[in-house]
Each structure stands twice: as structure tokens, then as C-alpha cells.
Amino acid sequence: MAKGRVTFRQDWCKGCGLCVSVCPKKIIFLDESMTNRKGYHPATVKEMDKCIGCANCARMCPDSIITVERE
Amino acid sequence: MAIVYQRSKGLADIETHYCPGCTHGIIHRLVAETLEELGVLGNTVGVAPVGCSVFAYDYFNCDMQEAAHGRAPAVATGIKRVLPDKVVFTYQGDGDLAAIGTGEITHAAMRGENITTVFVNNAIYGMTGGQMAPTTLVGQRATTAPLGRDKSHAGSPIRIAEMLATIDGAAYIERVTVTSPANVMRAKRAIKKAFELQIEGRGFTLIEVLSTCPTNWGLTPVKALEWLNENMIPVFPLGVYKDITKEA
Ligand SMILES: Cc1ncc(C[n+]2csc(CCOP(=O)(O)OP(=O)(O)O)c2C)c(N)n1
Ligand code: SF4
Ligand code: SF4
Ligand code: SF4
Ligand SMILES: [Mg+2]
């Protein structure tokens, strides 16, 4: 499996959860320990080593704030 | 590591006002990516509608013009006829295009105007707070149909892609949706094809995109995608309705 990495522009995240729902590795979650300046819990990934760089999350993000890299 | 996906240069570097999870944002990105990939960002004029996408003129990195409600195809016609070398598109909701603007879109198609329309059908008037649209499903609740659309006095939804496909001037008409990554890729191919045909001077092109309105449907963004798949697609089947490149 290819290795991937995603980054979120968290201050623009609206916490909609569409990225969460399409990640095949189920590694994206809305970080309830923080609130961005818009008042939402932004999307984040903890176990980045499981990311395969498929870009499903970025394709579904209505706010185009996800960058995907792959090895 | 190499970047395999990032924000399109076709989108301005500003936040949108759309509600969380509203798929207007995905559709914006597909148009922006298309214009970027075709290398026409500096040669394109978009026409924004009245509806939630009224501020689309701020969101695309190309020239934009705002039109009165429903009149985007007429404005686009004027722009394209004066500046025939420009790529010209309209971006319109279902209230804008299928209600107040039905005449403009129909006649733009009839004249075979060499423009592209991105038609965002979310089966509701989003901006004004969820009133019934001509595209609202029978039984679907709206503020002006609190018990659901009643066919006996409000009729059944109008199918724009099928209707416009009967018009000779239409070169390419397809209905797509953006409810999954695979559907997003299909929608992108359709939008790109429409713009390519415009650049080749083939005539009027329209891509209808089934889209969500989580706020006025009263659903979470994820549930709204499911609702669209289960309820809208049976009424508005996906597919190519007109393709002059396939005709003899
Ligand atoms: C001449 C005129 N009539 C009515 C309105 C009120 N109005 C604003 S947006 C809208 C409908 C928007 O619905 P749609 O085109 O489906 O866009 P959405 O917000 O759902 O994306 C209406 C009726 C208006 N602005 N101008
Ligand atoms: S690129 Fe694929 S695997 Fe990685 S976070 Fe996004 S959806 Fe999940
Ligand atoms: S899809 Fe985009 S806006 Fe929605 S939660 Fe994920 S990163 Fe945030
Ligand atoms: S009201 Fe509906 S269509 Fe308008 S931005 Fe909100 S979710 Fe999108
Ligand atoms: Mg609408």
C-alpha cells in the first residue's frame, strides 16, 4: 500500500464530516478537544501512518482545505 | 512525498459562506479545476446567479459577472456574442434556472448559444429558507409545502436535463452527482467535457449536478448525501441525455 499524508487548513474547516465518512482507513475524526475560530471542531488525523493517500477525503471536502501527498 | 491533490488555483483564496457540508463547494472546485486544467482561467467569464451561489463571483479566479435572478443565460449570451473567444459559463441553482429562469435557459439552448451551464439541482430554494422549487420531490417537505409537495395542486418535479435534450441547439447534456468520491470524479469528467465542447465551438452545453442542501433538508451533511442517493436519483436519473459527438 502506498504511504500517504494529509494536511487540513483547520481554521477554514466547517466540521461537516464528509471527509470522515469517505476515508477507507477510518483515520479522520473531528477533534472535539479543540474549536477553530469559526466555532467548529476541525477534522484531523492521528494515525497518519495508516493513510494511503487515496484523496477520497480531499475530493469530498466542500471547502477544498485538504492537501494530499503520496510516496 | 509528492502532492497528489491540492486546492485548485481556479478558486480564489477566500472562505465560502456555504453551510457546512453543502455540496455547492464541491461543484465550485470541479469547475475551478476544469478551468485550471484547460488553461483558460485568464480567458473565462463566469456568470453568477441569485441563490446561495450568488457570491460565486468572489470564489472563482476568473472574470465574473452577476446576473439578475434567472437571467444568467441571457447575460452569458451577450458576453459570448461580444467576446466570442472567451470561455463563458453560467452557474445556476434550480430556483434560478428551473423557475424564474426557465425561459432564458430554454431559449439559450434553442439558439445553440456556445456557452456552458453548470446547473445545481438541490430540489429546494436554499438561499431564501427552503421554499418548494419546481424540482422539489412529491412528498418532500418545504416551508411552502409543510406537509410535503402535493402533486394534485403543485404537480411533479420538472426534469431539466431531459427537457433541454429535446432541443436541437443543445450539444451536450448530462446529469451527474457528487455524493461519493467516484461520483465526484464522474461529475468532473462531465464538466470538463462540456467546457471542451464549448472551446471547440460545438454549441450549448449543460451539466446538471444533483446537490445537497443539508440546512433546508434538515439533515446532517452525511445523511443528506444518503437522502439524495435514495430519493433524488430515482426521480432524476444520472446519465448523458444529449451528445452531438455521438450523433451521425
Ligand atoms: C426577481 C427575484 N425574485 C425572487 C427572488 C428571491 N430569491 C432569491 S434566491 C431564490 C431562489 C434560490 O434557489 P436556487 O436557485 O435553487 O438556489 P439555491 O439557493 O438552492 O442554491 C429566490 C426565489 C429574488 N432575489 N429576485
Ligand atoms: S487520503 Fe485517503 S486514507 Fe488518507 S486520510 Fe484521506 S481518505 Fe483517508
Ligand atoms: S470535509 Fe472539509 S470542511 Fe468538512 S470536516 Fe472534512 S476538512 Fe472539514
Ligand atoms: S442553504 Fe442549503 S444550498 Fe444554501 S449554502 Fe446552506 S446548505 Fe447550501
Ligand atoms: Mg436550489
mmCIF file of C-alpha atoms and ligand atoms in Angstrom:
data_model
loop_
_atom_site.group_PDB
_atom_site.id
_atom_site.type_symbol
_atom_site.label_atom_id
_atom_site.label_comp_id
_atom_site.label_asym_id
_atom_site.label_seq_id
_atom_site.Cartn_x
_atom_site.Cartn_y
_atom_site.Cartn_z
ATOM 1 C CA MET A 1 0.000 0.000 0.000
ATOM 2 C CA ALA A 2 1.200 3.466 -0.855
ATOM 3 C CA LYS A 3 2.000 5.745 2.032
ATOM 4 C CA GLY A 4 0.140 8.994 2.215
ATOM 5 C CA ARG A 5 -0.127 12.145 4.245
ATOM 6 C CA VAL A 6 -2.965 14.639 4.525
ATOM 7 C CA THR A 7 -2.961 18.172 5.870
ATOM 8 C CA PHE A 8 -6.007 20.225 6.744
ATOM 9 C CA ARG A 9 -6.295 24.003 6.711
ATOM 10 C CA GLN A 10 -8.021 23.678 10.052
ATOM 11 C CA ASP A 11 -9.034 27.304 10.545
ATOM 12 C CA TRP A 12 -11.274 27.003 7.446
ATOM 13 C CA CYS A 13 -12.809 23.635 8.419
ATOM 14 C CA LYS A 14 -16.563 23.599 8.966
ATOM 15 C CA GLY A 15 -16.609 20.219 10.735
ATOM 16 C CA CYS A 16 -19.064 18.818 8.199
ATOM 17 C CA GLY A 17 -17.679 15.288 8.478
ATOM 18 C CA LEU A 18 -17.842 14.429 4.755
ATOM 19 C CA CYS A 19 -14.110 13.602 4.761
ATOM 20 C CA VAL A 20 -14.607 11.394 7.826
ATOM 21 C CA SER A 21 -17.358 9.441 6.070
ATOM 22 C CA VAL A 22 -15.311 8.541 2.952
ATOM 23 C CA CYS A 23 -11.911 7.647 4.415
ATOM 24 C CA PRO A 24 -11.355 3.940 3.686
ATOM 25 C CA LYS A 25 -8.916 3.716 6.601
ATOM 26 C CA LYS A 26 -11.276 5.465 9.067
ATOM 27 C CA ILE A 27 -8.444 7.604 10.394
ATOM 28 C CA ILE A 28 -10.075 11.051 10.112
ATOM 29 C CA PHE A 29 -12.053 12.404 13.054
ATOM 30 C CA LEU A 30 -13.428 15.734 14.208
ATOM 31 C CA ASP A 31 -11.214 16.947 17.021
ATOM 32 C CA GLU A 32 -13.580 17.671 19.898
ATOM 33 C CA SER A 33 -10.708 18.757 22.090
ATOM 34 C CA MET A 34 -10.463 21.990 20.113
ATOM 35 C CA THR A 35 -12.667 24.579 18.430
ATOM 36 C CA ASN A 36 -11.468 26.656 15.483
ATOM 37 C CA ARG A 37 -12.163 30.359 15.121
ATOM 38 C CA LYS A 38 -15.345 29.556 13.152
ATOM 39 C CA GLY A 39 -16.620 27.567 16.135
ATOM 40 C CA TYR A 40 -16.269 24.096 14.623
ATOM 41 C CA HIS A 41 -14.363 21.009 15.716
ATOM 42 C CA PRO A 42 -11.924 20.663 12.819
ATOM 43 C CA ALA A 43 -11.019 17.464 11.026
ATOM 44 C CA THR A 44 -7.727 15.839 11.909
ATOM 45 C CA VAL A 45 -5.794 12.571 11.610
ATOM 46 C CA LYS A 46 -3.853 10.920 14.422
ATOM 47 C CA GLU A 47 -2.638 7.657 12.864
ATOM 48 C CA MET A 48 -1.089 9.210 9.769
ATOM 49 C CA ASP A 49 0.995 6.077 9.102
ATOM 50 C CA LYS A 50 -2.254 4.346 8.038
ATOM 51 C CA CYS A 51 -3.045 6.955 5.337
ATOM 52 C CA ILE A 52 -2.796 5.526 1.803
ATOM 53 C CA GLY A 53 -3.014 8.878 0.012
ATOM 54 C CA CYS A 54 -6.182 7.939 -1.876
ATOM 55 C CA ALA A 55 -7.520 11.547 -1.786
ATOM 56 C CA ASN A 56 -11.097 10.445 -1.118
ATOM 57 C CA CYS A 57 -11.245 12.983 1.708
ATOM 58 C CA ALA A 58 -9.991 15.845 -0.462
ATOM 59 C CA ARG A 59 -12.418 15.008 -3.285
ATOM 60 C CA MET A 60 -15.368 15.273 -0.891
ATOM 61 C CA CYS A 61 -14.278 18.367 1.046
ATOM 62 C CA PRO A 62 -16.670 21.170 0.047
ATOM 63 C CA ASP A 63 -14.227 23.744 1.341
ATOM 64 C CA SER A 64 -11.156 22.461 -0.530
ATOM 65 C CA ILE A 65 -8.922 22.600 2.518
ATOM 66 C CA ILE A 66 -7.298 19.164 2.298
ATOM 67 C CA THR A 67 -3.902 18.587 0.688
ATOM 68 C CA VAL A 68 -2.889 15.000 -0.025
ATOM 69 C CA GLU A 69 0.640 13.736 -0.532
ATOM 70 C CA ARG A 70 1.790 10.277 -1.537
ATOM 71 C CA GLU A 71 5.109 8.470 -1.630
ATOM 72 C CA MET B 1 6.273 12.735 -0.775
ATOM 73 C CA ALA B 2 4.643 14.369 -3.776
ATOM 74 C CA ILE B 3 1.427 16.350 -3.681
ATOM 75 C CA VAL B 4 -1.355 14.374 -5.382
ATOM 76 C CA TYR B 5 -4.289 16.618 -4.511
ATOM 77 C CA GLN B 6 -4.490 20.239 -3.506
ATOM 78 C CA ARG B 7 -6.774 23.251 -3.699
ATOM 79 C CA SER B 8 -7.243 24.390 -7.299
ATOM 80 C CA LYS B 9 -5.735 27.669 -8.466
ATOM 81 C CA GLY B 10 -9.116 28.269 -10.053
ATOM 82 C CA LEU B 11 -10.538 29.006 -6.602
ATOM 83 C CA ALA B 12 -9.873 32.373 -5.001
ATOM 84 C CA ASP B 13 -8.072 32.172 -1.675
ATOM 85 C CA ILE B 14 -11.120 33.082 0.375
ATOM 86 C CA GLU B 15 -13.536 31.155 2.588
ATOM 87 C CA THR B 16 -17.022 30.495 1.267
ATOM 88 C CA HIS B 17 -20.220 31.333 3.128
ATOM 89 C CA TYR B 18 -21.800 27.954 2.314
ATOM 90 C CA CYS B 19 -23.247 25.915 5.177
ATOM 91 C CA PRO B 20 -21.093 23.036 6.481
ATOM 92 C CA GLY B 21 -21.207 20.079 4.084
ATOM 93 C CA CYS B 22 -23.128 21.915 1.342
ATOM 94 C CA THR B 23 -22.040 20.360 -1.949
ATOM 95 C CA HIS B 24 -22.091 23.694 -3.785
ATOM 96 C CA GLY B 25 -18.460 23.816 -2.598
ATOM 97 C CA ILE B 26 -17.530 20.542 -4.303
ATOM 98 C CA ILE B 27 -19.125 21.709 -7.554
ATOM 99 C CA HIS B 28 -17.223 25.014 -7.371
ATOM 100 C CA ARG B 29 -13.998 23.064 -7.052
ATOM 101 C CA LEU B 30 -14.782 20.901 -10.105
ATOM 102 C CA VAL B 31 -15.420 23.967 -12.263
ATOM 103 C CA ALA B 32 -12.250 25.618 -10.926
ATOM 104 C CA GLU B 33 -10.130 22.506 -11.577
ATOM 105 C CA THR B 34 -11.539 22.243 -15.096
ATOM 106 C CA LEU B 35 -10.713 25.853 -15.962
ATOM 107 C CA GLU B 36 -7.235 25.426 -14.478
ATOM 108 C CA GLU B 37 -6.553 22.172 -16.347
ATOM 109 C CA LEU B 38 -7.796 23.582 -19.656
ATOM 110 C CA GLY B 39 -5.536 26.601 -19.109
ATOM 111 C CA VAL B 40 -8.379 29.058 -19.619
ATOM 112 C CA LEU B 41 -8.628 30.756 -16.208
ATOM 113 C CA GLY B 42 -7.364 34.011 -17.714
ATOM 114 C CA ASN B 43 -9.765 33.775 -20.644
ATOM 115 C CA THR B 44 -13.023 32.873 -18.905
ATOM 116 C CA VAL B 45 -16.060 34.891 -17.873
ATOM 117 C CA GLY B 46 -18.476 33.229 -15.450
ATOM 118 C CA VAL B 47 -21.977 34.451 -14.748
ATOM 119 C CA ALA B 48 -23.258 34.062 -11.178
ATOM 120 C CA PRO B 49 -26.936 33.603 -10.309
ATOM 121 C CA VAL B 50 -29.235 34.631 -7.500
ATOM 122 C CA GLY B 51 -29.425 31.899 -4.880
ATOM 123 C CA CYS B 52 -26.939 30.558 -2.370
ATOM 124 C CA SER B 53 -24.267 30.730 -5.069
ATOM 125 C CA VAL B 54 -24.828 34.470 -5.544
ATOM 126 C CA PHE B 55 -21.314 35.120 -4.222
ATOM 127 C CA ALA B 56 -19.765 32.727 -6.744
ATOM 128 C CA TYR B 57 -18.313 35.838 -8.362
ATOM 129 C CA ASP B 58 -15.957 36.110 -5.372
ATOM 130 C CA TYR B 59 -14.975 32.455 -5.349
ATOM 131 C CA PHE B 60 -13.622 31.786 -8.847
ATOM 132 C CA ASN B 61 -10.255 33.037 -10.071
ATOM 133 C CA CYS B 62 -11.643 34.200 -13.400
ATOM 134 C CA ASP B 63 -13.682 37.196 -14.510
ATOM 135 C CA MET B 64 -17.243 37.053 -13.224
ATOM 136 C CA GLN B 65 -20.482 38.904 -13.819
ATOM 137 C CA GLU B 66 -23.561 38.833 -11.583
ATOM 138 C CA ALA B 67 -26.949 38.446 -13.271
ATOM 139 C CA ALA B 68 -30.491 39.132 -12.125
ATOM 140 C CA HIS B 69 -32.435 36.079 -10.907
ATOM 141 C CA GLY B 70 -32.731 33.505 -13.703
ATOM 142 C CA ARG B 71 -31.167 35.763 -16.321
ATOM 143 C CA ALA B 72 -27.633 34.322 -16.333
ATOM 144 C CA PRO B 73 -28.066 32.601 -19.751
ATOM 145 C CA ALA B 74 -29.176 35.895 -21.307
ATOM 146 C CA VAL B 75 -26.230 37.761 -19.780
ATOM 147 C CA ALA B 76 -23.869 34.973 -20.864
ATOM 148 C CA THR B 77 -25.303 35.170 -24.388
ATOM 149 C CA GLY B 78 -24.429 38.853 -24.565
ATOM 150 C CA ILE B 79 -20.918 38.303 -23.240
ATOM 151 C CA LYS B 80 -20.223 35.397 -25.612
ATOM 152 C CA ARG B 81 -21.536 37.237 -28.665
ATOM 153 C CA VAL B 82 -19.421 40.322 -27.950
ATOM 154 C CA LEU B 83 -16.371 38.289 -26.870
ATOM 155 C CA PRO B 84 -16.646 35.027 -28.837
ATOM 156 C CA ASP B 85 -13.097 33.980 -27.948
ATOM 157 C CA LYS B 86 -13.870 33.920 -24.220
ATOM 158 C CA VAL B 87 -14.950 30.781 -22.415
ATOM 159 C CA VAL B 88 -18.328 31.706 -20.902
ATOM 160 C CA PHE B 89 -20.288 29.777 -18.300
ATOM 161 C CA THR B 90 -23.270 30.214 -16.026
ATOM 162 C CA TYR B 91 -23.579 28.659 -12.576
ATOM 163 C CA GLN B 92 -27.225 28.418 -11.538
ATOM 164 C CA GLY B 93 -29.466 26.807 -8.923
ATOM 165 C CA ASP B 94 -32.781 25.096 -9.600
ATOM 166 C CA GLY B 95 -34.864 28.014 -8.368
ATOM 167 C CA ASP B 96 -32.832 30.310 -10.600
ATOM 168 C CA LEU B 97 -32.766 28.085 -13.689
ATOM 169 C CA ALA B 98 -35.909 25.942 -13.461
ATOM 170 C CA ALA B 99 -38.358 28.506 -12.066
ATOM 171 C CA ILE B 100 -37.877 32.210 -12.765
ATOM 172 C CA GLY B 101 -35.243 31.496 -15.445
ATOM 173 C CA THR B 102 -36.878 28.642 -17.367
ATOM 174 C CA GLY B 103 -37.428 30.895 -20.391
ATOM 175 C CA GLU B 104 -33.839 32.144 -20.533
ATOM 176 C CA ILE B 105 -32.223 28.706 -20.320
ATOM 177 C CA THR B 106 -34.653 27.155 -22.806
ATOM 178 C CA HIS B 107 -34.069 29.824 -25.412
ATOM 179 C CA ALA B 108 -30.301 29.908 -24.888
ATOM 180 C CA ALA B 109 -30.364 26.165 -25.664
ATOM 181 C CA MET B 110 -32.685 26.721 -28.633
ATOM 182 C CA ARG B 111 -30.333 29.316 -30.102
ATOM 183 C CA GLY B 112 -27.454 26.905 -29.566
ATOM 184 C CA GLU B 113 -25.524 29.551 -27.658
ATOM 185 C CA ASN B 114 -21.943 28.399 -27.336
ATOM 186 C CA ILE B 115 -21.902 28.598 -23.529
ATOM 187 C CA THR B 116 -21.703 26.089 -20.670
ATOM 188 C CA THR B 117 -24.215 25.959 -17.830
ATOM 189 C CA VAL B 118 -23.497 24.293 -14.509
ATOM 190 C CA PHE B 119 -26.955 23.609 -13.091
ATOM 191 C CA VAL B 120 -27.010 22.847 -9.367
ATOM 192 C CA ASN B 121 -30.214 20.997 -8.530
ATOM 193 C CA ASN B 122 -30.801 20.659 -4.784
ATOM 194 C CA ALA B 123 -34.597 20.362 -5.077
ATOM 195 C CA ILE B 124 -35.211 23.483 -2.982
ATOM 196 C CA TYR B 125 -34.805 27.244 -2.760
ATOM 197 C CA GLY B 126 -31.824 27.177 -0.423
ATOM 198 C CA MET B 127 -30.986 30.847 -0.059
ATOM 199 C CA THR B 128 -34.437 32.060 0.858
ATOM 200 C CA GLY B 129 -35.002 29.433 3.532
ATOM 201 C CA GLY B 130 -36.278 26.246 1.958
ATOM 202 C CA GLN B 131 -39.320 27.031 -0.166
ATOM 203 C CA MET B 132 -40.645 24.491 -2.680
ATOM 204 C CA ALA B 133 -38.942 24.599 -6.089
ATOM 205 C CA PRO B 134 -40.200 23.146 -9.399
ATOM 206 C CA THR B 135 -37.661 20.379 -8.727
ATOM 207 C CA THR B 136 -38.908 19.547 -5.209
ATOM 208 C CA LEU B 137 -39.904 15.874 -4.978
ATOM 209 C CA VAL B 138 -43.512 14.864 -4.498
ATOM 210 C CA GLY B 139 -43.940 14.440 -0.743
ATOM 211 C CA GLN B 140 -40.741 16.383 0.071
ATOM 212 C CA ARG B 141 -41.335 18.961 2.788
ATOM 213 C CA ALA B 142 -40.593 22.629 2.204
ATOM 214 C CA THR B 143 -41.561 25.762 4.123
ATOM 215 C CA THR B 144 -44.240 26.408 1.493
ATOM 216 C CA ALA B 145 -45.276 22.733 1.486
ATOM 217 C CA PRO B 146 -45.195 21.810 5.182
ATOM 218 C CA LEU B 147 -46.959 18.508 4.545
ATOM 219 C CA GLY B 148 -44.819 17.746 1.503
ATOM 220 C CA ARG B 149 -45.260 18.642 -2.171
ATOM 221 C CA ASP B 150 -48.793 17.688 -3.173
ATOM 222 C CA LYS B 151 -48.929 16.528 -6.774
ATOM 223 C CA SER B 152 -52.649 17.279 -7.078
ATOM 224 C CA HIS B 153 -52.056 21.025 -6.977
ATOM 225 C CA ALA B 154 -48.272 21.551 -7.237
ATOM 226 C CA GLY B 155 -47.519 18.966 -9.946
ATOM 227 C CA SER B 156 -44.400 16.815 -10.071
ATOM 228 C CA PRO B 157 -40.749 17.809 -10.483
ATOM 229 C CA ILE B 158 -39.507 19.219 -13.775
ATOM 230 C CA ARG B 159 -36.620 17.286 -15.365
ATOM 231 C CA ILE B 160 -34.407 19.918 -16.929
ATOM 232 C CA ALA B 161 -31.753 17.666 -18.489
ATOM 233 C CA GLU B 162 -34.363 15.550 -20.284
ATOM 234 C CA MET B 163 -36.353 18.595 -21.348
ATOM 235 C CA LEU B 164 -33.414 20.537 -22.780
ATOM 236 C CA ALA B 165 -32.084 17.417 -24.521
ATOM 237 C CA THR B 166 -35.088 17.608 -26.866
ATOM 238 C CA ILE B 167 -33.805 20.939 -28.190
ATOM 239 C CA ASP B 168 -31.729 20.754 -31.380
ATOM 240 C CA GLY B 169 -29.353 23.535 -30.273
ATOM 241 C CA ALA B 170 -28.182 21.543 -27.255
ATOM 242 C CA ALA B 171 -24.808 19.898 -27.918
ATOM 243 C CA TYR B 172 -24.145 18.111 -24.651
ATOM 244 C CA ILE B 173 -26.413 17.494 -21.650
ATOM 245 C CA GLU B 174 -25.524 15.218 -18.750
ATOM 246 C CA ARG B 175 -26.829 14.714 -15.209
ATOM 247 C CA VAL B 176 -24.313 13.807 -12.512
ATOM 248 C CA THR B 177 -23.997 13.990 -8.742
ATOM 249 C CA VAL B 178 -21.277 14.415 -6.126
ATOM 250 C CA THR B 179 -22.363 12.006 -3.387
ATOM 251 C CA SER B 180 -19.160 9.909 -3.346
ATOM 252 C CA PRO B 181 -15.550 10.286 -4.480
ATOM 253 C CA ALA B 182 -16.368 8.161 -7.572
ATOM 254 C CA ASN B 183 -19.367 10.348 -8.409
ATOM 255 C CA VAL B 184 -17.230 13.454 -7.911
ATOM 256 C CA MET B 185 -14.763 12.121 -10.500
ATOM 257 C CA ARG B 186 -17.610 11.393 -12.933
ATOM 258 C CA ALA B 187 -19.012 14.878 -12.408
ATOM 259 C CA LYS B 188 -15.598 16.353 -13.099
ATOM 260 C CA ARG B 189 -15.319 14.455 -16.397
ATOM 261 C CA ALA B 190 -18.758 15.699 -17.440
ATOM 262 C CA ILE B 191 -17.984 19.328 -16.610
ATOM 263 C CA LYS B 192 -14.665 19.122 -18.404
ATOM 264 C CA LYS B 193 -16.277 17.608 -21.488
ATOM 265 C CA ALA B 194 -18.842 20.413 -21.592
ATOM 266 C CA PHE B 195 -16.153 23.097 -21.449
ATOM 267 C CA GLU B 196 -14.063 21.282 -24.082
ATOM 268 C CA LEU B 197 -17.032 21.198 -26.464
ATOM 269 C CA GLN B 198 -17.631 24.895 -25.893
ATOM 270 C CA ILE B 199 -13.977 25.609 -26.728
ATOM 271 C CA GLU B 200 -14.478 23.584 -29.933
ATOM 272 C CA GLY B 201 -17.500 25.785 -30.731
ATOM 273 C CA ARG B 202 -19.988 22.914 -30.669
ATOM 274 C CA GLY B 203 -22.931 24.772 -29.105
ATOM 275 C CA PHE B 204 -24.910 24.796 -25.879
ATOM 276 C CA THR B 205 -23.721 22.517 -23.068
ATOM 277 C CA LEU B 206 -25.316 21.914 -19.671
ATOM 278 C CA ILE B 207 -24.308 19.701 -16.774
ATOM 279 C CA GLU B 208 -26.994 19.171 -14.144
ATOM 280 C CA VAL B 209 -25.438 18.306 -10.790
ATOM 281 C CA LEU B 210 -27.663 16.815 -8.087
ATOM 282 C CA SER B 211 -26.534 18.614 -4.933
ATOM 283 C CA THR B 212 -27.418 18.677 -1.235
ATOM 284 C CA CYS B 213 -28.928 21.340 0.975
ATOM 285 C CA PRO B 214 -28.363 19.855 4.450
ATOM 286 C CA THR B 215 -29.657 23.003 6.156
ATOM 287 C CA ASN B 216 -33.065 23.211 4.500
ATOM 288 C CA TRP B 217 -33.497 19.455 4.163
ATOM 289 C CA GLY B 218 -32.964 19.266 7.939
ATOM 290 C CA LEU B 219 -30.292 16.564 7.663
ATOM 291 C CA THR B 220 -26.638 16.238 8.601
ATOM 292 C CA PRO B 221 -24.282 16.618 5.619
ATOM 293 C CA VAL B 222 -23.643 12.849 5.509
ATOM 294 C CA LYS B 223 -27.351 11.971 5.822
ATOM 295 C CA ALA B 224 -28.101 14.497 3.088
ATOM 296 C CA LEU B 225 -25.850 12.580 0.668
ATOM 297 C CA GLU B 226 -27.746 9.380 1.520
ATOM 298 C CA TRP B 227 -31.105 11.112 1.092
ATOM 299 C CA LEU B 228 -30.038 12.374 -2.327
ATOM 300 C CA ASN B 229 -28.924 8.895 -3.446
ATOM 301 C CA GLU B 230 -32.113 7.239 -2.226
ATOM 302 C CA ASN B 231 -34.694 9.842 -3.208
ATOM 303 C CA MET B 232 -33.413 12.202 -5.877
ATOM 304 C CA ILE B 233 -31.618 9.810 -8.229
ATOM 305 C CA PRO B 234 -34.754 7.672 -8.881
ATOM 306 C CA VAL B 235 -36.597 10.851 -9.921
ATOM 307 C CA PHE B 236 -33.621 12.464 -11.674
ATOM 308 C CA PRO B 237 -31.682 9.549 -13.243
ATOM 309 C CA LEU B 238 -27.997 10.148 -13.878
ATOM 310 C CA GLY B 239 -26.657 9.879 -17.391
ATOM 311 C CA VAL B 240 -25.903 11.536 -20.717
ATOM 312 C CA TYR B 241 -29.080 12.923 -22.317
ATOM 313 C CA LYS B 242 -27.559 14.561 -25.373
ATOM 314 C CA ASP B 243 -24.188 14.200 -27.053
ATOM 315 C CA ILE B 244 -23.781 15.569 -30.574
ATOM 316 C CA THR B 245 -20.362 13.967 -30.825
ATOM 317 C CA LYS B 246 -22.132 10.573 -30.777
ATOM 318 C CA GLU B 247 -24.715 11.519 -33.411
ATOM 319 C CA ALA B 248 -24.250 10.719 -37.084
HETATM 320 C C1 LIG C 1 -36.574 38.714 -9.046
HETATM 321 C C2 LIG C 1 -36.379 37.931 -7.804
HETATM 322 N N1 LIG C 1 -37.355 37.105 -7.370
HETATM 323 C C3 LIG C 1 -37.173 36.371 -6.239
HETATM 324 C C4 LIG C 1 -36.042 36.486 -5.512
HETATM 325 C C5 LIG C 1 -35.872 35.699 -4.242
HETATM 326 N N2 LIG C 1 -34.960 34.598 -4.362
HETATM 327 C C6 LIG C 1 -33.671 34.687 -4.032
HETATM 328 S S1 LIG C 1 -32.816 33.269 -4.218
HETATM 329 C C7 LIG C 1 -34.211 32.463 -4.749
HETATM 330 C C8 LIG C 1 -34.188 31.006 -5.114
HETATM 331 C C9 LIG C 1 -32.861 30.368 -4.938
HETATM 332 O O1 LIG C 1 -32.960 28.999 -5.128
HETATM 333 P P1 LIG C 1 -31.983 28.222 -6.096
HETATM 334 O O2 LIG C 1 -31.827 28.915 -7.370
HETATM 335 O O3 LIG C 1 -32.463 26.820 -6.136
HETATM 336 O O4 LIG C 1 -30.560 28.334 -5.378
HETATM 337 P P2 LIG C 1 -30.025 27.622 -4.053
HETATM 338 O O5 LIG C 1 -30.026 28.701 -3.014
HETATM 339 O O6 LIG C 1 -30.922 26.484 -3.718
HETATM 340 O O7 LIG C 1 -28.638 27.179 -4.425
HETATM 341 C C10 LIG C 1 -35.309 33.327 -4.774
HETATM 342 C C11 LIG C 1 -36.655 32.913 -5.164
HETATM 343 C C12 LIG C 1 -35.036 37.372 -5.992
HETATM 344 N N3 LIG C 1 -33.876 37.519 -5.347
HETATM 345 N N4 LIG C 1 -35.224 38.067 -7.120
HETATM 346 S S1 SF4 C 2 -6.025 10.271 1.696
HETATM 347 FE FE1 SF4 C 2 -7.430 8.500 1.863
HETATM 348 S S2 SF4 C 2 -6.586 7.269 3.553
HETATM 349 FE FE2 SF4 C 2 -5.624 9.301 3.694
HETATM 350 S S3 SF4 C 2 -6.917 10.439 5.151
HETATM 351 FE FE3 SF4 C 2 -7.692 10.897 3.076
HETATM 352 S S4 SF4 C 2 -9.316 9.404 2.713
HETATM 353 FE FE4 SF4 C 2 -8.118 8.642 4.479
HETATM 354 S S1 SF4 C 3 -14.797 17.746 4.540
HETATM 355 FE FE1 SF4 C 3 -13.518 19.576 4.730
HETATM 356 S S2 SF4 C 3 -14.770 21.093 5.848
HETATM 357 FE FE2 SF4 C 3 -15.751 19.071 6.103
HETATM 358 S S3 SF4 C 3 -14.892 18.281 8.030
HETATM 359 FE FE3 SF4 C 3 -13.576 17.491 6.418
HETATM 360 S S4 SF4 C 3 -11.918 19.014 6.194
HETATM 361 FE FE4 SF4 C 3 -13.560 19.981 7.397
HETATM 362 S S1 SF4 C 4 -28.897 26.906 2.489
HETATM 363 FE FE1 SF4 C 4 -28.596 24.905 1.506
HETATM 364 S S2 SF4 C 4 -27.818 25.356 -0.573
HETATM 365 FE FE2 SF4 C 4 -27.584 27.208 0.693
HETATM 366 S S3 SF4 C 4 -25.482 27.115 1.491
HETATM 367 FE FE3 SF4 C 4 -26.840 26.233 3.044
HETATM 368 S S4 SF4 C 4 -26.856 24.035 2.604
HETATM 369 FE FE4 SF4 C 4 -26.043 25.066 0.775
HETATM 370 MG MG MG C 5 -31.818 25.186 -5.118
#
